[in-house]
CSV table of C-alpha atoms and ligand atoms in Angstrom, one decimal:
chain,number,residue,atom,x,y,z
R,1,UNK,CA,-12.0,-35.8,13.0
R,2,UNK,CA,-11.0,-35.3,9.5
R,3,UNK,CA,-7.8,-33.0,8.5
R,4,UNK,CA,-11.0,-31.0,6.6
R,5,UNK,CA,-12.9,-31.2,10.0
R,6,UNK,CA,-10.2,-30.2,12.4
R,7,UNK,CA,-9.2,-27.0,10.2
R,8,UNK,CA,-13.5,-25.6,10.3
R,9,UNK,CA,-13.5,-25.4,14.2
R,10,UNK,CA,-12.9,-23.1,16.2
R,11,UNK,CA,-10.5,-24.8,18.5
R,12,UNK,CA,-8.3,-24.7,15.6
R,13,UNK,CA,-8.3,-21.4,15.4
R,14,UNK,CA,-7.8,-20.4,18.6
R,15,UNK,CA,-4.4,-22.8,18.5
R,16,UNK,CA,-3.1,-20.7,16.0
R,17,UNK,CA,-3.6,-17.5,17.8
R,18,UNK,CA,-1.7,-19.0,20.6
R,19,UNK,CA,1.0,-19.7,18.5
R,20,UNK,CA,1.2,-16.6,16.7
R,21,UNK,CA,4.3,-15.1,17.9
R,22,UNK,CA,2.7,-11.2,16.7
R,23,UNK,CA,-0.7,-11.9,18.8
R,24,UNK,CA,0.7,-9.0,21.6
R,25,UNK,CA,1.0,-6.4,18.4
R,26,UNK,CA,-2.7,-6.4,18.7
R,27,UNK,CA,-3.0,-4.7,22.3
R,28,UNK,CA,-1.8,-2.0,21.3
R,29,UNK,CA,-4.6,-1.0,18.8
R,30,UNK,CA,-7.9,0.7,19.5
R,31,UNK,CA,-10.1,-1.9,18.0
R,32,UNK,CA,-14.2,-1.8,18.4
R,33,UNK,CA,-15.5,-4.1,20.5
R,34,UNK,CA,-17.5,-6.7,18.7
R,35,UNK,CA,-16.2,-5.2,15.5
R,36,UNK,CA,-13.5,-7.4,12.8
R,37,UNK,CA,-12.1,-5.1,10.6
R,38,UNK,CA,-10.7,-6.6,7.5
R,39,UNK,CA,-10.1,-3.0,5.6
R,40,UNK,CA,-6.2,-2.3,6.9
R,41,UNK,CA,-5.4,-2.3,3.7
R,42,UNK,CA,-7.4,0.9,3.3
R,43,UNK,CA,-7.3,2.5,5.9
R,44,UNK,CA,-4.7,0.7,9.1
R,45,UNK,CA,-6.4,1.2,12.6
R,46,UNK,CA,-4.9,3.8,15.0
R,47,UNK,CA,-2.3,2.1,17.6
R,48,UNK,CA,-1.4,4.1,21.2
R,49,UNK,CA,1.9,4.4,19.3
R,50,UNK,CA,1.0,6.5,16.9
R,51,UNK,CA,-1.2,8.2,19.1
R,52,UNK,CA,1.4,9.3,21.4
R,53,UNK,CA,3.8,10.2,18.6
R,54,UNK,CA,1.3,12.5,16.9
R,55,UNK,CA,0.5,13.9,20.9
R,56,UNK,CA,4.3,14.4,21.3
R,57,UNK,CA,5.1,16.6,18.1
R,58,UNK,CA,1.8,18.4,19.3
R,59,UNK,CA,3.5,18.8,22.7
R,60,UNK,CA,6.5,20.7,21.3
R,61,UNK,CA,4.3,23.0,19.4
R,62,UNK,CA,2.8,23.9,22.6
R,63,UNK,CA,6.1,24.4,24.6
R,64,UNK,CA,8.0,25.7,21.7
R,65,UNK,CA,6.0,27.5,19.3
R,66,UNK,CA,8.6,28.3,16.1
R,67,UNK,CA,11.7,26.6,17.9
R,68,UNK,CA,10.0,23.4,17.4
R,69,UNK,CA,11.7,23.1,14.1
R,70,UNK,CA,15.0,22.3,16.1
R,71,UNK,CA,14.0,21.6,19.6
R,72,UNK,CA,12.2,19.0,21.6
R,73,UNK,CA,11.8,14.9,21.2
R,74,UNK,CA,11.7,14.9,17.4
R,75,UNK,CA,12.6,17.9,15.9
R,76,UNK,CA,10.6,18.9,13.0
R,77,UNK,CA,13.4,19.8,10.4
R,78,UNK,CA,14.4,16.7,10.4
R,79,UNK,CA,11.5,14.7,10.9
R,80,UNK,CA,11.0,13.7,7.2
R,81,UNK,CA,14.1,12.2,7.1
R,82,UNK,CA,14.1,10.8,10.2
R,83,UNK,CA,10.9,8.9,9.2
R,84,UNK,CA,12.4,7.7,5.6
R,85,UNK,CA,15.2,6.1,7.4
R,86,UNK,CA,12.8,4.2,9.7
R,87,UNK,CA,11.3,3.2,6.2
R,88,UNK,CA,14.3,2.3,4.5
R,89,UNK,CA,14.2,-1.3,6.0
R,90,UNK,CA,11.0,-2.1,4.9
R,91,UNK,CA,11.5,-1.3,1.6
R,92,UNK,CA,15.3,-3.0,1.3
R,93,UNK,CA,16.6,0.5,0.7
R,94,UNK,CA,19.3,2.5,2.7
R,95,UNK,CA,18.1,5.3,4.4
R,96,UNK,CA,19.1,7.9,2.2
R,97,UNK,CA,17.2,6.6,-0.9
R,98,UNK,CA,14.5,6.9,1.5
R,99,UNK,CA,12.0,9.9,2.1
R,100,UNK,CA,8.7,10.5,3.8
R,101,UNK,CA,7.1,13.4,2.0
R,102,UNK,CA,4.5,14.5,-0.4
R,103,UNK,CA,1.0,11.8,-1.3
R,104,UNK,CA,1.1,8.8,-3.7
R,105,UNK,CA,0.2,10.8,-6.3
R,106,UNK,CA,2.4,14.0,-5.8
R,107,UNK,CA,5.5,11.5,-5.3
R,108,UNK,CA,4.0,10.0,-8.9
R,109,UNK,CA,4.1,13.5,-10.3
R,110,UNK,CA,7.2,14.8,-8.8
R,111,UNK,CA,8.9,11.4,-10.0
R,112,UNK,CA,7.5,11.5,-13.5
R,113,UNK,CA,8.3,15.0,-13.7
R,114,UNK,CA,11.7,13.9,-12.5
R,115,UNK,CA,12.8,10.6,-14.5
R,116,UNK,CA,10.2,11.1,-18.4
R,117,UNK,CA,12.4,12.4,-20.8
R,118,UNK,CA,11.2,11.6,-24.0
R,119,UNK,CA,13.9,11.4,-26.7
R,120,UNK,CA,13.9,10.4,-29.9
R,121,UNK,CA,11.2,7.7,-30.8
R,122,UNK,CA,10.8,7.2,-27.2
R,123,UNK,CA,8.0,9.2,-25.8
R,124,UNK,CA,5.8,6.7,-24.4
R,125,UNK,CA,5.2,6.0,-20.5
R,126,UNK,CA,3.8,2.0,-20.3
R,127,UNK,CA,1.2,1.6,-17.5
R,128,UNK,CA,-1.5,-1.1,-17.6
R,129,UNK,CA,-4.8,-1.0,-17.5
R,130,UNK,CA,-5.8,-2.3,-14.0
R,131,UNK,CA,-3.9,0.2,-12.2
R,132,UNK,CA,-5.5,2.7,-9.8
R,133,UNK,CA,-6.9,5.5,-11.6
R,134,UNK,CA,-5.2,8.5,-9.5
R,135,UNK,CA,-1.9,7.0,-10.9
R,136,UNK,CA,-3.2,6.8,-14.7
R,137,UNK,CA,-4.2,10.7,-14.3
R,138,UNK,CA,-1.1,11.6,-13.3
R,139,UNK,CA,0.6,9.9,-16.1
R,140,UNK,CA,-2.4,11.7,-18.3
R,141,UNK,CA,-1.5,14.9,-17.6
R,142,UNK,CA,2.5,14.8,-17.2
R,143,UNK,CA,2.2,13.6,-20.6
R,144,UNK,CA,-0.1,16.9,-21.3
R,145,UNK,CA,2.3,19.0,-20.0
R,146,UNK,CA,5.1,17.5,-22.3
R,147,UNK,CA,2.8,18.7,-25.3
R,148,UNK,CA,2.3,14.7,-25.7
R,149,UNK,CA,-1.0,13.2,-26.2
R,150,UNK,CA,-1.8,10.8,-23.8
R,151,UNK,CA,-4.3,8.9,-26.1
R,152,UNK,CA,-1.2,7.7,-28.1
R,153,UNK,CA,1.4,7.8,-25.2
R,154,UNK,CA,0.4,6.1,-22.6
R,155,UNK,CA,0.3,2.3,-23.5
R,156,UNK,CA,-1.4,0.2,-20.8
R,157,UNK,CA,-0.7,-3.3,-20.5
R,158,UNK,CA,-4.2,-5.2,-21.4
R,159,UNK,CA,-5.1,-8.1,-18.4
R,160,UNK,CA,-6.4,-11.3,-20.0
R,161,UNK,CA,-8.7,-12.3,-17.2
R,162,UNK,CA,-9.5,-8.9,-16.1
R,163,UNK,CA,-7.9,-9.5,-12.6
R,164,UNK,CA,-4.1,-9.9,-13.6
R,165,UNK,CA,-1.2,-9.3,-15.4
R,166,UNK,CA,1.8,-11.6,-17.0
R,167,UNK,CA,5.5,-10.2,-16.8
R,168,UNK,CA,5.6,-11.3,-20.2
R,169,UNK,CA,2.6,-9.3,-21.3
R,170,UNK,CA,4.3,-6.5,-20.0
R,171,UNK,CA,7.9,-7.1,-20.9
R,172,UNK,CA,6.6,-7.7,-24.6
R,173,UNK,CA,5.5,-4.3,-24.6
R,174,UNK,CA,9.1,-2.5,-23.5
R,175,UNK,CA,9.6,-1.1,-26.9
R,176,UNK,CA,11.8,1.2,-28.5
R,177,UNK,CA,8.8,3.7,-27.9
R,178,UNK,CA,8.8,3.6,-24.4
R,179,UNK,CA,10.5,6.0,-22.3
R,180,UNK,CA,9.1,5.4,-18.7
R,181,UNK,CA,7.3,2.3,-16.9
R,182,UNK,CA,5.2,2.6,-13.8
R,183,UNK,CA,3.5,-0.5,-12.3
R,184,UNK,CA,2.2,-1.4,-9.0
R,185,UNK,CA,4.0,-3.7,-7.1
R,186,UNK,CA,0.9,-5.1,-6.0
R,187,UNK,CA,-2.7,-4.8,-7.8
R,188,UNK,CA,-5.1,-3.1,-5.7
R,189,UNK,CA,-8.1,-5.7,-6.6
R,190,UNK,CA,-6.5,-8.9,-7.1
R,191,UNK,CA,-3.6,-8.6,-5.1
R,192,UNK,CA,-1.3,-10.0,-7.2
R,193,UNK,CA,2.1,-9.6,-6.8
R,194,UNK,CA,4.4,-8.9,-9.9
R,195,UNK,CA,8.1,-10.0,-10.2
R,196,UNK,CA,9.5,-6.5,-9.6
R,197,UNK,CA,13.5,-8.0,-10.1
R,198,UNK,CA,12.3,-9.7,-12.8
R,199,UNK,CA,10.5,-6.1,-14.3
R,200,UNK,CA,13.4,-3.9,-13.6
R,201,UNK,CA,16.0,-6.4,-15.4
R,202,UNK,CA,13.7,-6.1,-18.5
R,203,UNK,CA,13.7,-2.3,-18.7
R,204,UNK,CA,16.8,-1.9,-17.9
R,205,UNK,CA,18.1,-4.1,-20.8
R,206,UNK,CA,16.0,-1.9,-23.4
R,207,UNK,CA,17.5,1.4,-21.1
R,208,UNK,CA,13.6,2.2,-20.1
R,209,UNK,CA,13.9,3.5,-16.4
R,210,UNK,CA,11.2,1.9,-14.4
R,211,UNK,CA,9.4,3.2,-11.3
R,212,UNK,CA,6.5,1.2,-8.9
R,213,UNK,CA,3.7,2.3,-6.5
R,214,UNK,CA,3.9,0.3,-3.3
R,215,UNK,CA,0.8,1.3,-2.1
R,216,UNK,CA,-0.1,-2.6,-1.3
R,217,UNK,CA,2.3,-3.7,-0.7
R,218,UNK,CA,4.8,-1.8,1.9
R,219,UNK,CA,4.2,-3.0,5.4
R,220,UNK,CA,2.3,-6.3,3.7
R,221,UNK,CA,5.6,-7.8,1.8
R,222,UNK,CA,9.3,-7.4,1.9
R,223,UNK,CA,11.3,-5.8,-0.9
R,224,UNK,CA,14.4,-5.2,-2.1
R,225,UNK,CA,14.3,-2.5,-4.2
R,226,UNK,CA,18.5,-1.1,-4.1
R,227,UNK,CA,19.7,-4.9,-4.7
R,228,UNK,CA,17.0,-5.1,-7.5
R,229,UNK,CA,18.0,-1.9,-9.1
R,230,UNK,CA,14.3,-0.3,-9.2
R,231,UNK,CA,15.0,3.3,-10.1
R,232,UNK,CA,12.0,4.8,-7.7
R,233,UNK,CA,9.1,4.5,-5.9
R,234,UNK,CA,6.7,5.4,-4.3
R,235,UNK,CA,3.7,4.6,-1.7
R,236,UNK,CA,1.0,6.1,0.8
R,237,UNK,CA,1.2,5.4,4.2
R,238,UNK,CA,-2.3,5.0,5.9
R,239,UNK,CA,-2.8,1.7,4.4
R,240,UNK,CA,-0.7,-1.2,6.0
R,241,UNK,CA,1.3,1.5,7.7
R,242,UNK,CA,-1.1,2.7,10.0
R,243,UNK,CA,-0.5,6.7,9.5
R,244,UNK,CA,-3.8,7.6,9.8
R,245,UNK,CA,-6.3,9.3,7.4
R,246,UNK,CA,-4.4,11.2,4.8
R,247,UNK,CA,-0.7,10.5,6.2
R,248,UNK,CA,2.0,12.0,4.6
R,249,UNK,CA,3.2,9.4,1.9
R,250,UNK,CA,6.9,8.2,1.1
R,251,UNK,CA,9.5,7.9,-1.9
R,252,UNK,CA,12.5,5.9,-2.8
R,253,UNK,CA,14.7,7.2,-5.4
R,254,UNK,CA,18.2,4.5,-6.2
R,255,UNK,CA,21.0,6.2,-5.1
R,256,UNK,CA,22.8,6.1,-8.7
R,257,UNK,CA,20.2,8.9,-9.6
R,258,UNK,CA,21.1,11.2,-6.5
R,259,UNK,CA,21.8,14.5,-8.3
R,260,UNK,CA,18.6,14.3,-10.8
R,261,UNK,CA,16.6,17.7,-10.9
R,262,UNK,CA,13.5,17.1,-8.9
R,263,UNK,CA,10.7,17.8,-11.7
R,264,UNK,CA,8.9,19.7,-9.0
R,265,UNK,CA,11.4,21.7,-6.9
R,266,UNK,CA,10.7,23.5,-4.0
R,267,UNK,CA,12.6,24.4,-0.7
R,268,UNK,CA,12.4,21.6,1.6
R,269,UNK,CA,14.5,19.9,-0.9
R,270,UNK,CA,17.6,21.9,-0.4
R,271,UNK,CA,20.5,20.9,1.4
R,272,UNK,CA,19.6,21.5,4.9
R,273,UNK,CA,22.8,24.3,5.7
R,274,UNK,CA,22.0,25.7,3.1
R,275,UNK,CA,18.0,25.9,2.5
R,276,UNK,CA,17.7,29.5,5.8
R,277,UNK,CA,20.9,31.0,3.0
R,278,UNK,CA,17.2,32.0,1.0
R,279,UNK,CA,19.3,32.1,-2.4
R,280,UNK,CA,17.5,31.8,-5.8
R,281,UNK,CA,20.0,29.2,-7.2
R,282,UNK,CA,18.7,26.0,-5.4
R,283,UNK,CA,21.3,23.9,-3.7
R,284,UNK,CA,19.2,20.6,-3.6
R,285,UNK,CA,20.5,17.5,-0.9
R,286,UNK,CA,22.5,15.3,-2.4
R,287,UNK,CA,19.8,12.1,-1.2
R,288,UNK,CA,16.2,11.5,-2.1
R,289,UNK,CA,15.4,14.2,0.4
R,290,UNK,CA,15.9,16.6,-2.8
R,291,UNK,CA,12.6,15.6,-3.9
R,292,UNK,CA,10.9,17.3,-1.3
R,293,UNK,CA,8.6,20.5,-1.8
R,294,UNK,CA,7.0,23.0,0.8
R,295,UNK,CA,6.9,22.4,4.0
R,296,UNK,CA,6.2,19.2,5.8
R,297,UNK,CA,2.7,18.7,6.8
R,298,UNK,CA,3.8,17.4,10.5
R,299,UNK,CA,0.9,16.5,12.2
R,300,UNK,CA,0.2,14.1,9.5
R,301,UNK,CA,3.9,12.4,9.5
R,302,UNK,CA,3.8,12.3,13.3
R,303,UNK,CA,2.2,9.3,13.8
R,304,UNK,CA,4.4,7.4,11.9
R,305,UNK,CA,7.5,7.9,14.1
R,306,UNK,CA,5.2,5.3,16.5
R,307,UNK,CA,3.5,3.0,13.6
R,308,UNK,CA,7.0,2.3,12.1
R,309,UNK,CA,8.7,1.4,15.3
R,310,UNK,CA,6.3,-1.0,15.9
R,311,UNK,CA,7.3,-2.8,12.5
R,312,UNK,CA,11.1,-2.1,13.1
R,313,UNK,CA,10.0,-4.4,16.1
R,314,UNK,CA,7.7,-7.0,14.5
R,315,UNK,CA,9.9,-7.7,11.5
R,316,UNK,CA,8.9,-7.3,7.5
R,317,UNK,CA,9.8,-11.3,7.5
R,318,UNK,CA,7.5,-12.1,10.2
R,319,UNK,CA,4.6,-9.7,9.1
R,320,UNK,CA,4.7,-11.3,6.0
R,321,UNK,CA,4.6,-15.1,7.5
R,322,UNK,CA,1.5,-14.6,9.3
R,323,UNK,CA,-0.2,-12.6,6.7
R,324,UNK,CA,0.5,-15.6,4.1
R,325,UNK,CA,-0.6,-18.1,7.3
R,326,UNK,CA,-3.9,-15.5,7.7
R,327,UNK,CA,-5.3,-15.6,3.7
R,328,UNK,CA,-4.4,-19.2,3.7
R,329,UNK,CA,-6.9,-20.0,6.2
R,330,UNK,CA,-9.4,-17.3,5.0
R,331,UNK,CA,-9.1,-19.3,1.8
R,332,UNK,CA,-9.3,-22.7,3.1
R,333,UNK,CA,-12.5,-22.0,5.1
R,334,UNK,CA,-13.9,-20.1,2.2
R,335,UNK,CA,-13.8,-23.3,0.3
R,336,UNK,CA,-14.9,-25.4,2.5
R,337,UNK,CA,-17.7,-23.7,4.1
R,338,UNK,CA,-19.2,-21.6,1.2
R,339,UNK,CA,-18.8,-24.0,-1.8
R,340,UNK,CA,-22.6,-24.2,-2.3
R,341,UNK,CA,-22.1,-20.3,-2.9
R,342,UNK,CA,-21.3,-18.3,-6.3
R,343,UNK,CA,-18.0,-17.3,-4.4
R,344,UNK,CA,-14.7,-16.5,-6.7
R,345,UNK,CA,-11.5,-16.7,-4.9
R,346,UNK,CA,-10.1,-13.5,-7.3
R,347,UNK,CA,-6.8,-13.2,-5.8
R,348,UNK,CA,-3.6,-15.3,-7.0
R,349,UNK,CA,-3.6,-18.4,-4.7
R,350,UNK,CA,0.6,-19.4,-4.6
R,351,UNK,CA,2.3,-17.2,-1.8
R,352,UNK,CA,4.3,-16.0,-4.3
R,353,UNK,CA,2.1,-14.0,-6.4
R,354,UNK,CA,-0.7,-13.3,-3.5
R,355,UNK,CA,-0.4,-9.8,-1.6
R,356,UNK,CA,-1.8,-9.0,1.7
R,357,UNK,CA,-5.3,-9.3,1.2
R,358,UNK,CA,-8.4,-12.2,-0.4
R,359,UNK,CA,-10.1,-10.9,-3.0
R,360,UNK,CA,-14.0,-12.6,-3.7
R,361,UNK,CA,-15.6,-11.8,-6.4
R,362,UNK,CA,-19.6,-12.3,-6.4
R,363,UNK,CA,-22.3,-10.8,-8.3
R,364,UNK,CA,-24.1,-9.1,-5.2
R,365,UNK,CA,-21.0,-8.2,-3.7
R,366,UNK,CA,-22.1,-4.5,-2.9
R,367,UNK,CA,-25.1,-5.8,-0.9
R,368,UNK,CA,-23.1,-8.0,0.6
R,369,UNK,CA,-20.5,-6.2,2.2
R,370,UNK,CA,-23.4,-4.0,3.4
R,371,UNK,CA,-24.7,-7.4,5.2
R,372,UNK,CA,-20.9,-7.7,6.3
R,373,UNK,CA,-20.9,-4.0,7.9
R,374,UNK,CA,-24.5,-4.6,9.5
R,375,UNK,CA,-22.7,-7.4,11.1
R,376,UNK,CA,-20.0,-6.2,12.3
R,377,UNK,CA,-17.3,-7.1,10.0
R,378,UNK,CA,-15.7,-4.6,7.9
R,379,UNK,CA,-14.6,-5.5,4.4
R,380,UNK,CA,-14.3,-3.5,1.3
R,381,UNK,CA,-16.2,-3.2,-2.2
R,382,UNK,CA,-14.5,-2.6,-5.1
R,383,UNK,CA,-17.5,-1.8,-7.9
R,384,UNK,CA,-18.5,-3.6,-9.6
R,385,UNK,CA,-18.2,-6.9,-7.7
R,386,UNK,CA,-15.2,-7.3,-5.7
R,387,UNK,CA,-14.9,-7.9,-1.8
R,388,UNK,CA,-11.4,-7.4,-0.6
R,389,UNK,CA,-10.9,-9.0,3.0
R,390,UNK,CA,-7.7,-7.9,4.2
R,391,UNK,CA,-6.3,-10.0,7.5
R,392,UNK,CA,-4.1,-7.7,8.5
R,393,UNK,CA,-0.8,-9.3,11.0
R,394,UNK,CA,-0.5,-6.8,13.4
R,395,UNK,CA,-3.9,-7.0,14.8
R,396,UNK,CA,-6.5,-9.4,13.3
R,397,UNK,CA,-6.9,-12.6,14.7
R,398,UNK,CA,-6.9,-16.6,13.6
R,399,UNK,CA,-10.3,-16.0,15.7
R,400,UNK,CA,-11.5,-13.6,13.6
R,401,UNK,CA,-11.0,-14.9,10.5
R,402,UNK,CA,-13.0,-18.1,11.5
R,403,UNK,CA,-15.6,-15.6,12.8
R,404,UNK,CA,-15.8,-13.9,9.5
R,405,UNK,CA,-16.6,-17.2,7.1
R,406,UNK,CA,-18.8,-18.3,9.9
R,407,UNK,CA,-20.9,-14.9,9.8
R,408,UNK,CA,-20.8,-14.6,6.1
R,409,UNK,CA,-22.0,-18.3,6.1
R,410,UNK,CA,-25.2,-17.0,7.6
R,411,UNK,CA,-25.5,-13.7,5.4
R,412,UNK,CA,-25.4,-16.1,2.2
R,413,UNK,CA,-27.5,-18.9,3.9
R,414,UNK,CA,-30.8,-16.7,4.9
R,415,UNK,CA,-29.9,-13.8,2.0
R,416,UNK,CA,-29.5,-11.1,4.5
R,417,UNK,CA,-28.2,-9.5,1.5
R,418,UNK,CA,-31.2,-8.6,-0.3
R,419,UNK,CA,-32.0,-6.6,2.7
R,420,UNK,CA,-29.8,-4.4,1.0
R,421,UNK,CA,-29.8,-2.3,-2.8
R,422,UNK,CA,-26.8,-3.8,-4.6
R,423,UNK,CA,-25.0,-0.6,-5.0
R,424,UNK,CA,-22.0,1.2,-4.4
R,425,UNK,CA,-22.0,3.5,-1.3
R,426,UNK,CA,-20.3,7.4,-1.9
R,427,UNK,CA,-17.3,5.7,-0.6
R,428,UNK,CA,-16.9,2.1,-0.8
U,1,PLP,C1,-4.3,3.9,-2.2
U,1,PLP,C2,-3.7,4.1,-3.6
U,1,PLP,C3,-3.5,5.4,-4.1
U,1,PLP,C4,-3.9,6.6,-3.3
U,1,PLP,O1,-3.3,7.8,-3.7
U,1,PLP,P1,-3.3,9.0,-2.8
U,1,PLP,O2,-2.5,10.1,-3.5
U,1,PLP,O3,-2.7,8.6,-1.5
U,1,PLP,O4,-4.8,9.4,-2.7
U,1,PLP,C5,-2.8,5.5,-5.3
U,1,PLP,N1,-2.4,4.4,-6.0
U,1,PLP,C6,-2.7,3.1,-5.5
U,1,PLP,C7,-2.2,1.9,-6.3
U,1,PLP,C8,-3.3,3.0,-4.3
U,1,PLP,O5,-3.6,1.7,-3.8
């Protein structure tokens, strides 16, 4: 057999699941029988780990009731910090620039509130214009609430293809009139990666202070975020992290801004011997703790005392490798298997630039990732012709990738599609 041969069976396949040194990760997920789910980077499955963590802070609510705050396995007071540590690694920060707390867009507000000082002629925040639209409506309205208009003040970086950006596009827009940058580490439909060190060196020369969402990226890529100076961030946590529906999100603030007013204040984000005092003159911790508000929603945080031991475990690095080695193969077979097909491989194909997940774009994508879920595989649409495919390294399989092209091979060849009406679902 050919090298193009060998690669399209499934004995190849199988080979690389015995060789993958994260296949035992798997086990430990409730996965559907017969079902390949590709949508981690929506929404990560449940693992027992995270079950039981959630069923232990549960547990001490049961034995005891308020004292919970201090007593039992975890105690709540400190949970939130307890959980950023665990973070920290992922996100190459030290623990204390680390905090799990708020949503991705409450940590975007609490930030921007934080870190948008417009002074002078610089009153502008720089976004661009393929960023997720919760993050683009918070910048709208902190710019409302400044008096500012956001029609004029919020500059987004134009794509040229419509699926990515170029650091120089966005670097040649760091003018005088900008005050703030926010950017995703990752794009949410392409995947692409952008050169954060490379960004952060750029603002910082024209003393704009520059802050990214790492909503696709954290538990996908490595970062370094303290060694490349980022100034904060933030991210969600029930995508690659596995929290669960609505898990409690995270922030990272650089230390050299420990002592910055949260915009947002409230009392979790006192010093913690001093927050029961109940003064009116706030005594905020000296970490990114301070950029706490009301009370920690627990039961949503719980399950990530088990998720994020399990990547403590599995290692950013290695997570990484195998996600690379997944969307590699994805995209091989792809090409070899469905080139008759009006398939276009969306996503940025060096490792460098290409996140955690394959991005197709096709004109009937919405009917067919209906064709996808009638088959058992679950992808996700992205209107108004994307199919994101997310291998995820903790628990899909070599296996199930080759399963995937080989069932979406079918859909394509007999048009299950046009079973279906070519049109977004309430959620897609
Ligand atoms: C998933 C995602 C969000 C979601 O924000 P929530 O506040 O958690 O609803 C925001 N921004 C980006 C880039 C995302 O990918």
């Amino acid at each position: 057999m050919g090298a193009e041969q060998r690669i399209l069976s499934i004995d190849y396949a199988r080979k690389l699941d015995e060789q993958d040194v994260l296949a035992h990760f798997r086990e430990e997920f409730y996965i559907q029988p017969e079902t390949i789910y590709l949508d981690g980077n929506s929404l990560g499955l449940l693992s027992k780990r995270a079950e039981k963590a959630l069923l232990s802070i549960l547990d001490s609510w049961k034995q005891y009731g308020i004292d919970g705050w201090t007593k039992g396995e975890h105690p709540w007071f400190y949970l939130s910090e307890k959980l950023g540590e665990m973070t920290a690694s992922l996100i190459g920060a030290e623990p204390e620039e680390t905090i799990v707390t708020g949503s991705t867009t409450v940590n975007l507000h609490q930030l921007v509130a934080a870190f948008f000082h417009p002074n002078g002629s610089a009153t502008k925040i720089l976004a661009d214009e393929l960023n997720f639209p919760t993050d683009i409506y918070a910048l709208q309205s902190q710019l409302t609430l400044k008096g500012l208009d956001p029609n004029n003040h919020l500059v987004k970086v134009k794509s040229e293809d419509g699926r990515t950006l170029k650091e120089e596009d966005i670097i040649a827009q760091m003018s005088e009139e900008i005050a703030l940058i926010v950017l995703p580490s990752v794009l949410y439909r392409s995947g692409q990666i952008l050169d954060i060190k490379r960004l952060t060196a750029a603002a910082h020369k024209r003393d704009i202070v520059i802050g990214f969402d790492l909503c696709h990226s954290i538990g996908s890529i490595p970062h370094q975020l303290s060694e490349w100076d980022v100034d904060f961030a933030f991210w969600c946590n029930y995508k690659h992290l596995n929290g669960g529906p609505g898990a409690v999100g995270g922030l990272y603030v650089n230390k050299r801004h420990f002592g910055v007013k949260p915009g947002l204040a409230g009392w979790f984000g006192s010093r913690k011997d001093k927050q029961f005092d109940m003064e009116h003159t706030m005594i905020q911790a000296t970490h990114a703790g301070a950029f706490q508000m009301g009370t920690p929603h627990l039961l949503s945080a719980a399950p990530l005392l088990g998720s994020l031991a399990m990547f403590a475990e599995a290692g950013i690095e290695n997570i990484r490798a195998k996600s690379l080695q997944l969307t590699d193969y994805m995209m091989a077979l792809i090409d070899a298997e469905l080139k008759q097909e009006d398939f276009t491989i969306a996503n940025p194909l060096n490792h460098q630039q290409r996140g955690g997940h394959v991005y197709l774009e096709h004109r009937e994508a919405a009917r067919i990732c209906k064709a996808l879920k009638a088959n058992n595989i679950i992808p996700d649409f992205r209107a108004p012709n994307g199919i994101r495919l997310a291998p995820v390294a903790l628990y899909n399989t070599f296996t199930e990738v080759w399963e995937t092209v080989q069932r979406l091979k079918v859909i394509m060849n007999e048009e299950q599609y046009k079973q279906f009406e070519n049109k977004r679902d309430e959620v897609a």
